[in-house]
Tab-separated table of C-alpha atoms (C1' of nucleotides) in Angstrom:
chain	number	residue	atom	x	y	z
A	179	MET	CA	-115.579	26.172	-22.127
A	180	PRO	CA	-112.948	23.469	-22.613
A	181	LYS	CA	-114.305	19.950	-22.934
A	182	ASN	CA	-112.820	17.117	-21.017
A	183	GLN	CA	-113.001	13.886	-22.924
A	184	TYR	CA	-110.133	11.890	-24.303
A	185	VAL	CA	-108.755	13.399	-27.480
A	186	SER	CA	-107.230	11.013	-30.014
A	187	THR	CA	-103.598	11.396	-30.973
A	188	ALA	CA	-104.652	11.854	-34.599
A	189	VAL	CA	-106.315	15.097	-33.540
A	190	ILE	CA	-103.426	16.182	-31.316
A	191	ARG	CA	-100.947	15.732	-34.142
A	192	ARG	CA	-102.995	18.066	-36.321
A	193	MET	CA	-103.173	20.861	-33.761
A	194	PRO	CA	-99.638	22.177	-34.284
A	195	ARG	CA	-100.350	22.342	-37.998
A	196	TYR	CA	-103.489	24.397	-37.406
A	197	TYR	CA	-101.445	26.607	-35.129
A	198	ARG	CA	-98.844	27.069	-37.832
A	199	PHE	CA	-101.324	27.937	-40.554
A	200	LEU	CA	-103.217	30.312	-38.297
A	201	GLY	CA	-99.922	31.992	-37.432
A	202	GLU	CA	-99.252	32.509	-41.137
A	203	LEU	CA	-102.740	33.931	-41.676
A	204	LEU	CA	-102.242	36.255	-38.734
A	205	GLU	CA	-99.018	37.547	-40.246
A	206	ARG	CA	-100.780	38.127	-43.519
A	207	GLY	CA	-103.348	40.226	-41.668
A	208	VAL	CA	-106.268	37.840	-42.150
A	209	THR	CA	-108.692	38.306	-39.264
A	210	ARG	CA	-111.426	35.752	-39.974
A	211	ILE	CA	-111.588	32.423	-41.746
A	212	SER	CA	-114.246	29.778	-42.280
A	213	SER	CA	-113.613	26.076	-41.872
A	214	LYS	CA	-114.169	25.773	-45.594
A	215	GLU	CA	-111.479	28.289	-46.483
A	216	LEU	CA	-109.031	26.837	-43.992
A	217	ALA	CA	-109.722	23.364	-45.324
A	218	ALA	CA	-108.876	24.457	-48.857
A	219	LEU	CA	-105.650	26.007	-47.589
A	220	MET	CA	-104.591	23.009	-45.536
A	221	ASN	CA	-105.866	20.287	-47.821
A	222	LEU	CA	-108.361	18.912	-45.306
A	223	THR	CA	-112.149	18.772	-45.157
A	224	ALA	CA	-114.085	21.535	-43.430
A	225	SER	CA	-115.848	18.838	-41.481
A	226	GLN	CA	-112.642	17.533	-40.047
A	227	ILE	CA	-111.496	20.953	-38.949
A	228	ARG	CA	-114.762	21.584	-37.127
A	229	GLN	CA	-114.655	18.138	-35.528
A	230	ASP	CA	-111.066	18.635	-34.433
A	231	LEU	CA	-111.622	22.038	-32.902
A	232	ASN	CA	-114.796	20.946	-31.169
A	233	CYS	CA	-112.829	18.387	-29.207
A	234	PHE	CA	-111.666	21.366	-27.185
A	235	GLY	CA	-114.521	23.809	-27.386
A	236	GLY	CA	-116.661	25.911	-29.650
A	237	PHE	CA	-114.284	28.561	-30.870
A	238	GLY	CA	-116.242	29.606	-33.929
A	239	GLN	CA	-119.280	31.737	-34.534
A	240	GLN	CA	-122.175	30.535	-36.615
A	241	GLY	CA	-122.581	32.383	-39.869
A	242	PHE	CA	-119.175	34.013	-39.443
A	243	GLY	CA	-116.402	31.488	-39.078
A	244	TYR	CA	-113.392	31.720	-36.774
A	245	HIS	CA	-111.467	34.731	-35.523
A	246	VAL	CA	-107.915	33.922	-36.565
A	247	ALA	CA	-106.185	35.617	-33.624
A	248	LEU	CA	-108.536	34.128	-31.075
A	249	LEU	CA	-108.308	30.618	-32.450
A	250	HIS	CA	-104.538	30.879	-32.704
A	251	GLU	CA	-104.360	31.859	-29.056
A	252	GLU	CA	-106.758	29.091	-28.003
A	253	ILE	CA	-104.663	26.419	-29.706
A	254	ARG	CA	-101.593	27.867	-28.044
A	255	LYS	CA	-103.297	27.257	-24.708
A	256	ILE	CA	-104.569	23.821	-25.706
A	257	LEU	CA	-101.057	22.715	-26.600
A	258	GLY	CA	-99.730	24.365	-23.459
A	259	LEU	CA	-97.105	26.403	-25.273
A	260	ASP	CA	-97.397	29.124	-22.658
A	261	GLN	CA	-96.175	27.078	-19.717
A	262	GLY	CA	-92.455	27.550	-20.140
A	263	PHE	CA	-91.556	23.910	-19.618
A	264	ARG	CA	-87.832	23.405	-19.307
A	265	ALA	CA	-85.714	21.261	-21.601
A	266	ILE	CA	-82.161	19.955	-21.603
A	267	LEU	CA	-80.357	18.477	-24.580
A	268	ILE	CA	-77.999	15.546	-24.256
A	269	GLY	CA	-75.415	14.877	-26.945
A	270	VAL	CA	-73.992	17.976	-28.564
A	271	GLY	CA	-72.735	16.284	-31.725
A	272	ASN	CA	-73.649	17.416	-35.235
A	273	LEU	CA	-77.313	16.862	-34.760
A	274	GLY	CA	-77.590	18.200	-31.221
A	275	ARG	CA	-75.703	21.350	-32.118
A	276	ALA	CA	-77.919	21.873	-35.161
A	277	PHE	CA	-81.082	21.605	-33.086
A	278	VAL	CA	-79.818	24.043	-30.473
A	279	ASN	CA	-79.343	26.613	-33.202
A	280	HIS	CA	-82.209	25.709	-35.462
A	281	VAL	CA	-85.220	24.581	-33.451
A	282	ASP	CA	-87.444	27.247	-31.967
A	283	PHE	CA	-87.788	25.690	-28.548
A	284	THR	CA	-89.405	28.715	-26.935
A	285	GLY	CA	-92.009	29.037	-29.676
A	286	SER	CA	-92.791	25.349	-29.271
A	287	GLY	CA	-93.398	25.416	-25.538
A	288	PHE	CA	-89.992	24.792	-24.012
A	289	ASP	CA	-87.076	26.776	-22.661
A	290	LEU	CA	-83.766	25.125	-23.413
A	291	VAL	CA	-81.823	25.448	-20.163
A	292	GLY	CA	-78.950	22.981	-20.371
A	293	LEU	CA	-76.613	21.184	-22.773
A	294	PHE	CA	-74.723	18.043	-21.860
A	295	ASP	CA	-72.138	15.806	-23.470
A	296	LYS	CA	-69.566	13.364	-22.230
A	297	ASN	CA	-66.935	14.337	-24.780
A	298	PRO	CA	-64.280	16.437	-22.935
A	299	ALA	CA	-63.542	18.293	-26.167
A	300	LEU	CA	-67.058	19.726	-26.124
A	301	ILE	CA	-67.494	20.393	-22.409
A	302	GLY	CA	-67.165	24.077	-21.646
A	303	LYS	CA	-67.950	25.147	-25.202
A	304	LYS	CA	-70.604	27.792	-25.567
A	305	ILE	CA	-73.428	27.181	-28.036
A	306	SER	CA	-76.155	29.689	-28.579
A	307	GLY	CA	-75.580	31.193	-25.141
A	308	LEU	CA	-75.423	27.905	-23.243
A	309	THR	CA	-72.300	26.218	-21.942
A	310	VAL	CA	-71.952	22.488	-22.594
A	311	GLN	CA	-71.737	20.649	-19.278
A	312	ASP	CA	-70.332	17.262	-18.405
A	313	ALA	CA	-72.955	14.534	-18.817
A	314	ASP	CA	-72.006	13.331	-15.332
A	315	GLU	CA	-73.490	16.542	-13.983
A	316	ILE	CA	-76.982	15.808	-15.268
A	317	SER	CA	-78.374	14.426	-12.046
A	318	ALA	CA	-76.946	17.295	-10.008
A	319	PHE	CA	-78.411	19.739	-12.499
A	320	CYS	CA	-81.819	18.070	-12.392
A	321	ALA	CA	-81.749	18.165	-8.600
A	322	ALA	CA	-81.033	21.891	-8.625
A	323	HIS	CA	-83.393	22.882	-11.446
A	324	THR	CA	-86.744	21.794	-12.782
A	325	VAL	CA	-86.292	19.808	-15.981
A	326	ASP	CA	-89.405	18.707	-17.840
A	327	VAL	CA	-88.080	17.200	-21.037
A	328	ALA	CA	-84.815	15.799	-22.368
A	329	VAL	CA	-83.807	15.972	-26.022
A	330	LEU	CA	-81.828	12.848	-26.816
A	331	CYS	CA	-79.140	13.336	-29.450
A	332	VAL	CA	-76.805	10.674	-28.102
A	333	PRO	CA	-75.651	7.636	-30.110
A	334	SER	CA	-78.376	4.985	-30.452
A	335	GLU	CA	-76.456	2.521	-28.263
A	336	ALA	CA	-76.539	5.006	-25.372
A	337	ALA	CA	-80.206	5.940	-25.772
A	338	GLN	CA	-81.843	3.546	-23.341
A	339	GLN	CA	-79.203	3.952	-20.668
A	340	THR	CA	-79.351	7.732	-20.899
A	341	ALA	CA	-83.134	7.651	-20.691
A	342	ASN	CA	-83.009	5.385	-17.632
A	343	GLY	CA	-80.668	7.781	-15.879
A	344	LEU	CA	-82.942	10.700	-16.647
A	345	ILE	CA	-86.013	8.862	-15.397
A	346	ASP	CA	-84.181	8.399	-12.112
A	347	CYS	CA	-83.650	12.164	-12.063
A	348	GLY	CA	-87.384	12.683	-12.477
A	349	VAL	CA	-87.344	13.603	-16.153
A	350	THR	CA	-90.301	11.839	-17.748
A	351	ALA	CA	-90.563	13.371	-21.208
A	352	PHE	CA	-88.247	12.676	-24.115
A	353	TRP	CA	-87.719	13.992	-27.595
A	354	ASN	CA	-85.814	11.083	-29.022
A	355	PHE	CA	-83.662	11.489	-32.109
A	356	THR	CA	-81.805	8.205	-31.800
A	357	GLN	CA	-82.533	5.192	-33.978
A	358	TYR	CA	-83.496	3.268	-30.919
A	359	ASP	CA	-87.062	2.960	-29.605
A	360	ILE	CA	-86.546	3.789	-25.946
A	361	LYS	CA	-88.778	2.068	-23.421
A	362	VAL	CA	-89.906	3.974	-20.345
A	363	GLU	CA	-92.036	2.420	-17.635
A	364	HIS	CA	-92.962	5.536	-15.687
A	365	PRO	CA	-96.748	6.158	-15.719
A	366	GLU	CA	-96.284	9.827	-16.577
A	367	ALA	CA	-93.699	9.171	-19.273
A	368	VAL	CA	-94.133	10.528	-22.770
A	369	VAL	CA	-91.812	9.914	-25.689
A	370	GLU	CA	-91.783	11.641	-29.032
A	371	SER	CA	-89.422	9.851	-31.365
A	372	VAL	CA	-88.183	11.263	-34.630
A	373	HIS	CA	-86.771	8.411	-36.622
A	374	LEU	CA	-85.195	10.305	-39.482
A	375	ALA	CA	-84.049	7.200	-41.329
A	376	ASP	CA	-87.528	5.674	-41.143
A	377	GLY	CA	-88.949	8.728	-42.857
A	378	LEU	CA	-86.294	8.577	-45.540
A	379	MET	CA	-87.040	4.903	-46.211
A	380	ALA	CA	-90.750	5.644	-46.445
A	381	LEU	CA	-89.856	8.310	-48.992
A	382	CYS	CA	-87.837	5.743	-50.898
A	383	TYR	CA	-90.880	3.485	-51.110
A	384	GLN	CA	-93.030	6.370	-52.270
A	385	VAL	CA	-90.603	7.301	-55.028
A	386	ASN	CA	-90.665	3.720	-56.266
A	387	ASP	CA	-94.408	3.603	-56.014
A	388	ALA	CA	-94.950	6.880	-57.862
A	389	ARG	CA	-92.774	5.650	-60.707
A	390	ARG	CA	-94.482	2.279	-60.815
A	391	SER	CA	-97.923	3.825	-61.086
A	392	SER	CA	-96.936	6.467	-63.635
A	393	SER	CA	-95.255	3.880	-65.849
A	394	SER	CA	-98.261	1.559	-65.631
A	395	ALA	CA	-100.521	4.511	-66.460
A	396	GLU	CA	-98.564	5.021	-69.672
A	397	LYS	CA	-99.698	1.699	-71.071
B	114	MET	CA	-94.922	-13.613	-55.189
B	115	PRO	CA	-95.449	-9.892	-54.564
B	116	LYS	CA	-99.061	-8.787	-54.457
B	117	ASN	CA	-100.221	-5.801	-56.375
B	118	GLN	CA	-102.959	-3.987	-54.559
B	119	TYR	CA	-102.838	-0.539	-53.049
B	120	VAL	CA	-101.040	-0.518	-49.720
B	121	SER	CA	-102.139	2.063	-47.173
B	122	THR	CA	-99.662	4.631	-45.933
B	123	ALA	CA	-100.235	3.393	-42.382
B	124	VAL	CA	-98.670	0.111	-43.438
B	125	ILE	CA	-95.855	1.765	-45.397
B	126	ARG	CA	-94.870	3.866	-42.399
B	127	ARG	CA	-94.489	0.737	-40.299
B	128	MET	CA	-92.229	-1.060	-42.767
B	129	PRO	CA	-89.038	0.842	-41.918
B	130	ARG	CA	-89.634	0.058	-38.261
B	131	TYR	CA	-89.949	-3.659	-39.031
B	132	TYR	CA	-86.774	-3.378	-41.065
B	133	ARG	CA	-84.990	-1.725	-38.167
B	134	PHE	CA	-86.074	-4.310	-35.604
B	135	LEU	CA	-85.231	-7.196	-37.902
B	136	GLY	CA	-81.809	-5.648	-38.446
B	137	GLU	CA	-81.272	-5.581	-34.688
B	138	LEU	CA	-82.379	-9.207	-34.362
B	139	LEU	CA	-80.030	-10.167	-37.174
B	140	GLU	CA	-77.137	-8.516	-35.377
B	141	ARG	CA	-78.019	-10.378	-32.229
B	142	GLY	CA	-77.837	-13.622	-34.181
B	143	VAL	CA	-81.550	-14.429	-34.014
B	144	THR	CA	-82.482	-16.495	-37.059
B	145	ARG	CA	-86.222	-17.058	-36.638
B	146	ILE	CA	-89.070	-15.155	-35.013
B	147	SER	CA	-92.838	-15.592	-34.775
B	148	SER	CA	-95.281	-12.762	-35.279
B	149	LYS	CA	-96.166	-13.139	-31.618
B	150	GLU	CA	-92.598	-12.660	-30.436
B	151	LEU	CA	-91.997	-9.751	-32.797
B	152	ALA	CA	-95.237	-8.159	-31.644
B	153	ALA	CA	-94.128	-8.309	-28.016
B	154	LEU	CA	-90.827	-6.732	-28.982
B	155	MET	CA	-92.336	-3.948	-31.050
B	156	ASN	CA	-95.421	-3.315	-28.979
B	157	LEU	CA	-97.858	-4.300	-31.715
B	158	THR	CA	-100.318	-7.154	-32.166
B	159	ALA	CA	-99.251	-10.341	-33.927
B	160	SER	CA	-102.305	-9.951	-36.112
B	161	GLN	CA	-101.204	-6.572	-37.347
B	162	ILE	CA	-97.742	-7.810	-38.214
B	163	ARG	CA	-99.145	-10.687	-40.253
B	164	GLN	CA	-101.629	-8.373	-41.969
B	165	ASP	CA	-98.936	-5.833	-42.778
B	166	LEU	CA	-96.519	-8.359	-44.221
B	167	ASN	CA	-99.212	-10.076	-46.224
B	168	CYS	CA	-99.824	-6.867	-48.122
B	169	PHE	CA	-96.622	-7.754	-49.953
B	170	GLY	CA	-96.510	-11.529	-49.883
B	171	GLY	CA	-96.389	-14.601	-47.699
B	172	PHE	CA	-92.932	-14.439	-46.197
B	173	GLY	CA	-93.564	-16.741	-43.261
B	174	GLN	CA	-93.849	-20.456	-42.828
B	175	GLN	CA	-96.740	-22.043	-40.997
B	176	GLY	CA	-95.810	-23.624	-37.719
B	177	PHE	CA	-92.397	-21.988	-37.822
B	178	GLY	CA	-92.606	-18.224	-38.093
B	179	TYR	CA	-90.366	-15.948	-40.133
B	180	HIS	CA	-86.729	-16.289	-41.130
B	181	VAL	CA	-85.213	-13.052	-39.847
B	182	ALA	CA	-82.591	-12.660	-42.583
B	183	LEU	CA	-85.032	-13.462	-45.362
B	184	LEU	CA	-87.737	-11.128	-44.090
B	185	HIS	CA	-85.196	-8.356	-43.564
B	186	GLU	CA	-84.051	-8.700	-47.146
B	187	GLU	CA	-87.612	-8.794	-48.472
B	188	ILE	CA	-88.516	-5.568	-46.710
B	189	ARG	CA	-85.367	-4.003	-48.083
B	190	LYS	CA	-86.635	-4.839	-51.562
B	191	ILE	CA	-90.175	-3.714	-50.786
B	192	LEU	CA	-88.922	-0.317	-49.664
B	193	GLY	CA	-86.578	-0.193	-52.630
B	194	LEU	CA	-83.491	0.519	-50.568
B	195	ASP	CA	-81.341	-1.320	-53.105
B	196	GLN	CA	-81.950	1.017	-56.010
B	197	GLY	CA	-79.298	3.617	-55.307
B	198	PHE	CA	-81.542	6.610	-55.864
B	199	ARG	CA	-79.597	9.842	-55.903
B	200	ALA	CA	-80.125	12.755	-53.558
B	201	ILE	CA	-78.940	16.323	-53.319
B	202	LEU	CA	-79.186	18.551	-50.276
B	203	ILE	CA	-79.981	22.242	-50.518
B	204	GLY	CA	-79.118	24.579	-47.665
B	205	VAL	CA	-75.934	23.697	-45.839
B	206	GLY	CA	-76.694	25.625	-42.650
B	207	ASN	CA	-76.663	24.077	-39.183
B	208	LEU	CA	-79.337	21.556	-39.957
B	209	GLY	CA	-78.203	20.649	-43.447
B	210	ARG	CA	-74.630	20.127	-42.289
B	211	ALA	CA	-75.830	17.955	-39.416
B	212	PHE	CA	-77.837	15.722	-41.731
B	213	VAL	CA	-74.966	15.283	-44.162
B	214	ASN	CA	-72.868	13.956	-41.313
B	215	HIS	CA	-75.512	12.195	-39.310
B	216	VAL	CA	-78.120	10.617	-41.571
B	217	ASP	CA	-77.319	7.264	-43.131
B	218	PHE	CA	-78.496	8.098	-46.616
B	219	THR	CA	-77.018	5.016	-48.246
B	220	GLY	CA	-78.579	2.671	-45.715
B	221	SER	CA	-81.920	4.385	-46.292
B	222	GLY	CA	-81.970	4.011	-50.042
B	223	PHE	CA	-80.222	7.120	-51.338
B	224	ASP	CA	-76.761	8.197	-52.394
B	225	LEU	CA	-76.041	11.783	-51.455
B	226	VAL	CA	-74.344	13.218	-54.534
B	227	GLY	CA	-74.491	16.994	-54.196
B	228	LEU	CA	-74.620	19.849	-51.688
B	229	PHE	CA	-75.820	23.323	-52.568
B	230	ASP	CA	-76.077	26.676	-50.854
B	231	LYS	CA	-76.301	30.263	-51.977
B	232	ASN	CA	-74.095	31.604	-49.187
B	233	PRO	CA	-70.673	32.440	-50.751
B	234	ALA	CA	-69.006	31.735	-47.407
B	235	LEU	CA	-70.070	28.096	-47.666
B	236	ILE	CA	-69.557	27.475	-51.370
B	237	GLY	CA	-66.404	25.450	-51.989
B	238	LYS	CA	-66.317	24.048	-48.466
B	239	LYS	CA	-65.956	20.309	-48.214
B	240	ILE	CA	-68.374	18.397	-45.982
B	241	SER	CA	-68.130	14.693	-45.562
B	242	GLY	CA	-66.346	14.319	-48.887
B	243	LEU	CA	-68.675	16.564	-50.884
B	244	THR	CA	-67.953	20.101	-51.995
B	245	VAL	CA	-70.692	22.685	-51.460
B	246	GLN	CA	-71.748	24.117	-54.807
B	247	ASP	CA	-73.453	27.369	-55.698
B	248	ALA	CA	-77.239	27.005	-55.587
B	249	ASP	CA	-77.323	28.628	-59.034
B	250	GLU	CA	-75.639	25.514	-60.368
B	251	ILE	CA	-78.492	23.208	-59.367
B	252	SER	CA	-80.193	23.096	-62.740
B	253	ALA	CA	-76.899	22.490	-64.556
B	254	PHE	CA	-76.103	19.732	-62.110
B	255	CYS	CA	-79.511	18.114	-62.542
B	256	ALA	CA	-79.116	18.257	-66.287
B	257	ALA	CA	-75.763	16.493	-66.080
B	258	HIS	CA	-76.664	13.918	-63.426
B	259	THR	CA	-79.706	11.940	-62.392
B	260	VAL	CA	-81.212	13.414	-59.233
B	261	ASP	CA	-84.140	11.604	-57.661
B	262	VAL	CA	-84.718	13.469	-54.432
B	263	ALA	CA	-83.889	16.831	-52.904
B	264	VAL	CA	-83.397	17.376	-49.194
B	265	LEU	CA	-84.661	20.848	-48.351
B	266	CYS	CA	-82.815	22.539	-45.511
B	267	VAL	CA	-83.327	26.069	-46.764
B	268	PRO	CA	-85.139	28.793	-44.799
B	269	SER	CA	-88.933	28.307	-44.755
B	270	GLU	CA	-89.475	31.429	-46.872
B	271	ALA	CA	-87.376	29.933	-49.662
B	272	ALA	CA	-88.959	26.485	-49.511
B	273	GLN	CA	-91.663	26.782	-52.150
B	274	GLN	CA	-89.512	28.673	-54.598
B	275	THR	CA	-86.673	26.188	-54.244
B	276	ALA	CA	-89.075	23.298	-54.745
B	277	ASN	CA	-90.529	24.924	-57.862
B	278	GLY	CA	-87.067	25.320	-59.336
B	279	LEU	CA	-86.280	21.687	-58.641
B	280	ILE	CA	-89.527	20.484	-60.192
B	281	ASP	CA	-88.491	22.330	-63.354
B	282	CYS	CA	-85.226	20.396	-63.209
B	283	GLY	CA	-87.163	17.143	-63.072
B	284	VAL	CA	-86.711	16.459	-59.370
B	285	THR	CA	-90.051	15.212	-58.064
B	286	ALA	CA	-89.280	13.914	-54.581
B	287	PHE	CA	-88.588	16.046	-51.537
B	288	TRP	CA	-87.495	15.493	-47.991
B	289	ASN	CA	-88.687	18.752	-46.528
B	290	PHE	CA	-87.261	20.078	-43.264
B	291	THR	CA	-88.646	23.581	-43.558
B	292	GLN	CA	-91.600	24.827	-41.552
B	293	TYR	CA	-93.481	25.375	-44.742
B	294	ASP	CA	-95.836	22.837	-46.341
B	295	ILE	CA	-94.610	22.867	-49.917
B	296	LYS	CA	-97.137	22.280	-52.657
B	297	VAL	CA	-96.127	20.334	-55.730
B	298	GLU	CA	-98.438	19.723	-58.644
B	299	HIS	CA	-96.447	17.130	-60.559
B	300	PRO	CA	-98.307	13.785	-60.775
B	301	GLU	CA	-95.243	11.834	-59.747
B	302	ALA	CA	-94.339	14.164	-56.899
B	303	VAL	CA	-93.823	12.859	-53.403
B	304	VAL	CA	-93.083	14.930	-50.340
B	305	GLU	CA	-91.972	13.754	-46.953
B	306	SER	CA	-92.068	16.626	-44.502
B	307	VAL	CA	-90.434	16.578	-41.116
B	308	HIS	CA	-91.941	19.389	-39.121
B	309	LEU	CA	-89.693	19.334	-36.094
B	310	ALA	CA	-91.534	22.101	-34.272
B	311	ASP	CA	-94.869	20.344	-34.775
B	312	GLY	CA	-93.517	17.279	-33.045
B	313	LEU	CA	-92.193	19.350	-30.188
B	314	MET	CA	-95.563	21.037	-29.721
B	315	ALA	CA	-97.309	17.669	-29.732
B	316	LEU	CA	-94.874	16.603	-27.029
B	317	CYS	CA	-95.762	19.723	-25.069
B	318	TYR	CA	-99.436	18.753	-25.171
B	319	GLN	CA	-98.604	15.233	-24.063
B	320	VAL	CA	-96.585	16.449	-21.098
B	321	ASN	CA	-99.496	18.593	-20.025
B	322	ASP	CA	-101.909	15.760	-20.547
B	323	ALA	CA	-99.826	13.214	-18.628
B	324	ARG	CA	-99.657	15.573	-15.675
B	325	ARG	CA	-103.352	16.344	-15.824
B	326	SER	CA	-104.296	12.688	-15.752
B	327	SER	CA	-101.831	11.707	-13.047
B	328	SER	CA	-102.956	14.547	-10.799
B	329	SER	CA	-106.604	13.653	-11.347
B	330	ALA	CA	-105.774	10.010	-10.597
B	331	GLU	CA	-104.373	11.082	-7.226
B	332	LYS	CA	-107.765	12.208	-6.066
C	179	DT	C1'	-135.129	38.636	-41.959
C	180	DA	C1'	-132.149	35.832	-45.134
C	181	DG	C1'	-127.621	33.941	-45.713
C	182	DA	C1'	-123.795	31.879	-43.971
C	183	DT	C1'	-121.450	28.875	-41.261
C	184	DT	C1'	-120.993	26.639	-37.073
C	185	DG	C1'	-121.540	22.541	-33.656
C	186	DT	C1'	-123.098	18.018	-33.518
C	187	DT	C1'	-125.325	13.774	-34.724
C	188	DA	C1'	-125.528	10.059	-38.087
C	189	DA	C1'	-123.421	7.458	-41.958
C	190	DT	C1'	-119.415	5.843	-44.108
C	191	DC	C1'	-115.108	4.375	-44.602
C	192	DG	C1'	-110.703	2.373	-43.340
C	193	DA	C1'	-107.687	0.241	-40.147
C	194	DT	C1'	-107.005	-2.902	-36.400
C	195	DT	C1'	-108.061	-7.028	-33.971
C	196	DA	C1'	-109.939	-11.603	-33.485
C	197	DA	C1'	-110.775	-16.079	-35.137
C	198	DC	C1'	-109.798	-20.079	-37.552
C	199	DA	C1'	-108.893	-23.119	-41.369
C	200	DA	C1'	-104.697	-24.256	-43.952
C	201	DT	C1'	-100.238	-26.186	-43.595
C	202	DC	C1'	-95.477	-26.650	-42.349
D	230	DT	C1'	-98.892	-37.408	-36.307
D	231	DA	C1'	-99.465	-33.407	-33.038
D	232	DG	C1'	-98.170	-28.718	-32.192
D	233	DA	C1'	-97.261	-24.371	-33.753
D	234	DT	C1'	-97.954	-20.607	-36.403
D	235	DT	C1'	-99.074	-18.680	-40.621
D	236	DG	C1'	-102.336	-16.430	-44.201
D	237	DT	C1'	-106.807	-14.795	-44.617
D	238	DT	C1'	-111.603	-13.918	-43.742
D	239	DA	C1'	-114.886	-11.862	-40.555
D	240	DA	C1'	-115.889	-8.730	-36.620
D	241	DT	C1'	-114.829	-4.681	-34.216
D	242	DC	C1'	-113.301	-0.446	-33.477
D	243	DG	C1'	-112.046	4.285	-34.483
D	244	DA	C1'	-111.595	8.095	-37.513
D	245	DT	C1'	-113.325	10.731	-41.322
D	246	DT	C1'	-117.000	12.585	-43.957
D	247	DA	C1'	-121.687	14.005	-44.750
D	248	DA	C1'	-125.819	16.097	-43.342
D	249	DC	C1'	-128.533	19.258	-40.981
D	250	DA	C1'	-130.597	21.730	-37.239
D	251	DA	C1'	-129.083	25.602	-34.376
D	252	DT	C1'	-127.802	30.292	-34.474
D	253	DC	C1'	-125.092	34.337	-35.375
DNA sequence: TAGATTGTTAATCGATTAACAATC
DNA sequence: TAGATTGTTAATCGATTAACAATC
C-alpha cells in the first residue's frame, strides 16, 4: 500500500541508512525489531523512524514491531535498488579506478557497464573486468546501450563540459566527484555531488570547535 | 568581531561551499559581490547568505556588498584551515591510495603526515612522498608526533576496532570512509562519515522519482 | 484479555525567507 | 544626498518530537 505524496529529501537520505542497519541485523539473525530498539541502535528517535517509514506505507505491526527481512526488502524496493539501472564512469584516474574496485555498484542499484577516459595510456586497460574506452566513444556507446547514470571522476575543469555532452546523449543522472557544482537544465536531471574537500573542511571546523568548547569547559 | 553563539551544522556545512565559490570568483578577478549576486550563482537566497555569514560577524559593507578576497580569507579562518592540523590515513587499499593522491588535504586544513596498513605487501611502499608504515606502529607514531585526525579507509569490519585503538592514542577526529557507523565516546570526538553507497542509493531513488514524475506529467 | 507497539495527529522546535531600518 | 545593500528582527515554513488512539 505505497503512499504517493512528496517525500522530503531529509527522509530519502535516511533510507539508505535504515537499509544498511537492517541488513546488518539480518546478518546477525535478528528477525524482529521495534522502532524503539532501532532508534537506540541508530541514534534516532523512535518517532522519527515511524514517521519516515510511514511516508511509504505501514510496514509494521502494532504490538509487535517490524519484521527485519520484510522491511529490508521494502526499502530495497522504495529506493529502487532492484531495477538494474546502468552506469558508466568517466575518468579512470586514481579516484575513478578506486571507485570501480571499491564501490558496490550492484548492491546500490546500478550495474557498471562502461569505463571511459581520454588518456591514451589508459584506453584499452582492463579494470575489474571492464575495458577502458576512449572518451570520444561515449556518445556511440550511449546510442548503442541504455545508460542511466554517469559517474564523473574527471578533472573539475572538465566537469561541466563532460556533463553537457552526456546530457546530449540522454544521460540525465550524475554522481559527481569533481569540485565543481555542475548545472544541468534537463527537467529529469538529478545530480548527487560528493564534495570530498567540503567534508574535510567541515571536519576541520568541528575539530576546532570541539577543542574550543572543551577548553572553555575547563575553566 | 567574531560572535560566539552556537552555529548550527546546517550553516557549517555551507561554509566550505561559500569558500569554494569565493575562491573561484577570486581566480576570475572579481573583487566585490553582493549577497544577491552570490545567491544567484550558488542557487541560494540572498537572505540565507547574509544570515549564514552573520553567524560569524559582519563581513559586508552596506550599500556595497562583500569584498571577495576579504570574505574568502575570513571563511578560511572560521573553518580553521590555517592551523595545519595533522592527519594520518589508515588502509592504503584502492580507496586510501586514491585519496592520498587526489584529495587536497593541505588546502582543506590538514597536513597528511603518515600512511598505515597491515598488509606486508604495502608496507614500505612510497605513495606521494610518504612511506606506508606497519599499522602496528600507529600508537608509537602517535606518541612521537601530534596527530589530530585519522582517515579511515580500512575494511568496514575493522572500522570500530581501528577507531578504538586510535582513541586510545589520543586521536579524536575521524574521516570515516567505511560502511560502518563508528561510535566514539570521547567528549571531544568528531566524526565525519562519507557513506558512498548511501549516496548512490539516494541517487537511485531520485532517478526513479524523476522518471515517475515526468511520466505522470505526460498524462 | 492485557501489554506492547504501531500509525497518525498535534505540538514543538529549528531553519529559511521576508521585510526593513541602519548605514555605507 | 540618493541608491544600494547590509545586518537583524519578525514571519513563515518544514522537520522533528511528543502524545495517544487504534490494533495486533
